[in-house]
Tab-separated table of C-alpha atoms and ligand atoms in Angstrom:
chain	number	residue	atom	x	y	z
A	1	MET	CA	-26.482	-9.625	-4.630
A	2	THR	CA	-22.987	-8.389	-5.575
A	3	ASN	CA	-23.686	-5.104	-3.757
A	4	ASN	CA	-24.649	-6.998	-0.598
A	5	ILE	CA	-21.427	-9.031	-0.746
A	6	ASP	CA	-19.362	-5.887	-1.426
A	7	GLU	CA	-21.031	-4.112	1.489
A	8	PHE	CA	-20.435	-7.115	3.729
A	9	VAL	CA	-16.740	-7.303	2.721
A	10	ASN	CA	-16.297	-3.545	3.245
A	11	GLU	CA	-17.948	-3.681	6.676
A	12	LEU	CA	-15.832	-6.679	7.630
A	13	GLN	CA	-12.669	-4.895	6.479
A	14	GLU	CA	-13.579	-1.793	8.479
A	15	LYS	CA	-14.194	-3.926	11.572
A	16	ILE	CA	-10.810	-5.659	11.149
A	17	ILE	CA	-9.066	-2.281	10.768
A	18	GLU	CA	-10.905	-0.897	13.840
A	19	GLU	CA	-9.710	-3.922	15.848
A	20	ALA	CA	-6.167	-3.592	14.469
A	21	LYS	CA	-6.071	0.099	15.503
A	22	LYS	CA	-6.213	-1.019	19.143
A	23	GLU	CA	-2.936	-2.921	18.754
A	24	TYR	CA	-0.984	-1.307	15.922
A	25	THR	CA	0.286	2.175	15.081
A	26	ASP	CA	-1.236	4.162	12.216
A	27	THR	CA	1.993	3.642	10.248
A	28	VAL	CA	1.726	-0.153	10.620
A	29	ILE	CA	-1.911	-0.112	9.508
A	30	GLU	CA	-1.089	2.154	6.557
A	31	HIS	CA	1.703	-0.152	5.305
A	32	TRP	CA	-0.392	-3.241	6.047
A	33	THR	CA	-3.528	-2.105	4.208
A	34	ASN	CA	-1.752	-0.130	1.475
A	35	PRO	CA	1.649	-1.798	1.029
A	36	LYS	CA	4.307	-0.043	-1.006
A	37	ASN	CA	6.520	-1.890	-3.509
A	38	LEU	CA	4.572	-5.134	-3.495
A	39	GLY	CA	5.470	-7.721	-6.154
A	40	LYS	CA	8.449	-9.177	-7.985
A	41	ILE	CA	11.123	-7.252	-9.853
A	42	GLU	CA	12.086	-9.057	-13.056
A	43	ASN	CA	15.856	-9.276	-13.536
A	44	ALA	CA	16.542	-8.103	-10.007
A	45	ASP	CA	20.209	-7.554	-9.101
A	46	ALA	CA	19.675	-9.033	-5.657
A	47	TYR	CA	17.112	-11.409	-4.218
A	48	GLY	CA	16.549	-12.730	-0.719
A	49	ARG	CA	14.041	-15.302	0.498
A	50	VAL	CA	13.745	-16.275	4.148
A	51	THR	CA	11.207	-18.418	5.991
A	52	GLY	CA	10.899	-17.472	9.647
A	53	PRO	CA	10.342	-19.862	12.573
A	54	CYS	CA	6.618	-18.970	12.337
A	55	GLY	CA	6.543	-20.601	8.863
A	56	ASP	CA	5.952	-17.353	6.962
A	57	THR	CA	8.176	-16.469	4.015
A	58	LEU	CA	9.329	-13.050	2.867
A	59	GLU	CA	11.091	-12.259	-0.411
A	60	ILE	CA	12.950	-9.063	-1.281
A	61	TYR	CA	14.052	-7.981	-4.754
A	62	LEU	CA	16.555	-5.168	-5.307
A	63	LYS	CA	17.633	-3.217	-8.354
A	64	ILE	CA	21.117	-1.787	-7.847
A	65	LYS	CA	22.972	0.803	-9.882
A	66	ARG	CA	26.512	1.916	-9.046
A	67	GLY	CA	26.284	0.678	-5.493
A	68	LYS	CA	22.911	2.321	-4.841
A	69	ILE	CA	19.532	0.652	-4.449
A	70	ILE	CA	17.280	2.227	-7.052
A	71	ALA	CA	14.262	-0.075	-6.567
A	72	ALA	CA	13.112	-2.551	-3.941
A	73	ASN	CA	10.065	-4.794	-3.875
A	74	PHE	CA	8.796	-7.510	-1.566
A	75	LEU	CA	6.395	-10.443	-1.411
A	76	THR	CA	5.143	-12.353	1.596
A	77	ASP	CA	2.655	-15.060	2.449
A	78	GLY	CA	2.781	-13.891	6.044
A	79	CYS	CA	0.703	-11.950	8.542
A	80	GLY	CA	-0.388	-8.293	8.368
A	81	PRO	CA	2.645	-7.071	10.333
A	82	SER	CA	4.956	-8.925	7.914
A	83	ILE	CA	3.316	-7.001	5.052
A	84	ALA	CA	3.898	-3.745	6.969
A	85	CYS	CA	7.524	-4.717	7.685
A	86	GLY	CA	8.227	-5.723	4.076
A	87	SER	CA	6.674	-2.508	2.829
A	88	MET	CA	8.613	-0.345	5.313
A	89	THR	CA	11.886	-2.159	4.588
A	90	THR	CA	11.608	-1.528	0.855
A	91	GLU	CA	10.766	2.131	1.491
A	92	LEU	CA	13.798	2.450	3.774
A	93	VAL	CA	16.321	0.948	1.334
A	94	ILE	CA	15.357	2.776	-1.850
A	95	GLY	CA	18.020	5.424	-2.525
A	96	LYS	CA	20.445	3.930	0.010
A	97	SER	CA	23.958	2.641	-0.688
A	98	LEU	CA	24.616	-1.051	-0.060
A	99	GLU	CA	26.582	-0.141	3.087
A	100	GLU	CA	23.686	1.963	4.408
A	101	ALA	CA	21.225	-0.845	3.633
A	102	GLN	CA	23.310	-3.273	5.684
A	103	LYS	CA	22.554	-1.119	8.736
A	104	ILE	CA	18.798	-1.674	8.455
A	105	THR	CA	18.053	-3.983	11.344
A	106	GLN	CA	14.919	-5.215	13.078
A	107	GLU	CA	15.188	-2.246	15.460
A	108	VAL	CA	15.396	0.285	12.611
A	109	ILE	CA	12.281	-1.187	10.977
A	110	LEU	CA	10.421	-1.185	14.308
A	111	GLN	CA	11.412	2.433	14.985
A	112	HIS	CA	10.077	3.557	11.601
A	113	LEU	CA	6.834	1.651	12.116
A	114	GLY	CA	6.467	3.170	15.578
A	115	SER	CA	6.871	-0.302	17.123
A	116	LEU	CA	4.897	-3.548	17.035
A	117	PRO	CA	3.311	-5.600	19.809
A	118	GLU	CA	5.749	-8.032	21.444
A	119	GLU	CA	4.287	-11.060	19.638
A	120	SER	CA	4.785	-9.414	16.218
A	121	ARG	CA	8.322	-8.076	16.670
A	122	HIS	CA	9.756	-11.163	14.960
A	123	CYS	CA	8.003	-10.090	11.739
A	124	ALA	CA	10.425	-7.123	11.593
A	125	LEU	CA	13.320	-9.534	12.166
A	126	LEU	CA	12.105	-11.610	9.215
A	127	ALA	CA	12.111	-8.500	6.979
A	128	ALA	CA	15.584	-7.444	8.199
A	129	ASN	CA	16.990	-10.953	7.685
A	130	THR	CA	15.500	-11.143	4.187
A	131	LEU	CA	17.070	-7.804	3.275
A	132	GLN	CA	20.463	-8.979	4.565
A	133	GLU	CA	20.050	-12.223	2.609
A	134	ALA	CA	19.401	-10.234	-0.586
A	135	LEU	CA	22.491	-8.092	0.055
A	136	LYS	CA	24.579	-11.211	0.682
A	137	ASN	CA	23.328	-12.814	-2.543
A	138	HIS	CA	24.174	-9.640	-4.448
A	139	LYS	CA	27.764	-9.896	-3.218
A	140	LYS	CA	27.905	-13.513	-4.426
A	141	ILE	CA	26.492	-12.581	-7.852
A	142	LYS	CA	28.934	-9.678	-8.079
A	143	LYS	CA	31.838	-11.999	-7.364
A	144	ASN	CA	30.842	-14.292	-10.231
A	145	ALA	CA	29.986	-11.613	-12.774
A	146	LYS	CA	30.730	-7.966	-13.281
A	147	VAL	CA	27.643	-5.955	-12.297
A	148	ASP	CA	27.116	-2.367	-11.235
B	1	FES	FE1	5.112	-14.893	10.703
B	1	FES	FE2	4.420	-12.354	11.231
B	1	FES	S1	3.663	-14.160	12.175
B	1	FES	S2	5.949	-13.070	9.910
């Protein structure tokens, strides 16, 4: 019984991926199906949470040491492309200075994903806005307390 269900789920997943391949780049599918840096960071130095007009929410957690992002994670309750965008955004910011991270826009995320269909481009905007929100919150925290 379990084997039949497993087989069914696997077949269904393969069918979904085959369908997705018609619309999305390999990079999008890779980050969607195998997201990097998924989950919370306890005691993060920066945190951003944004809900987009579509109703989906993305959260970004950053660990910062001496002005450099040493770890970045994300969470989302959103669509597949939002998972891909969150994953790509965290990959892009790790190792970057705060100034460099501020330059990561929707366009930069889209370029690294090899683009998204028109109707999913706002998912990259959600990831970019969440990153900027985290960076803004870090500045606020830094103002109130002395952190690296
Ligand atoms: Fe809401 Fe993609 S549809 S983030």
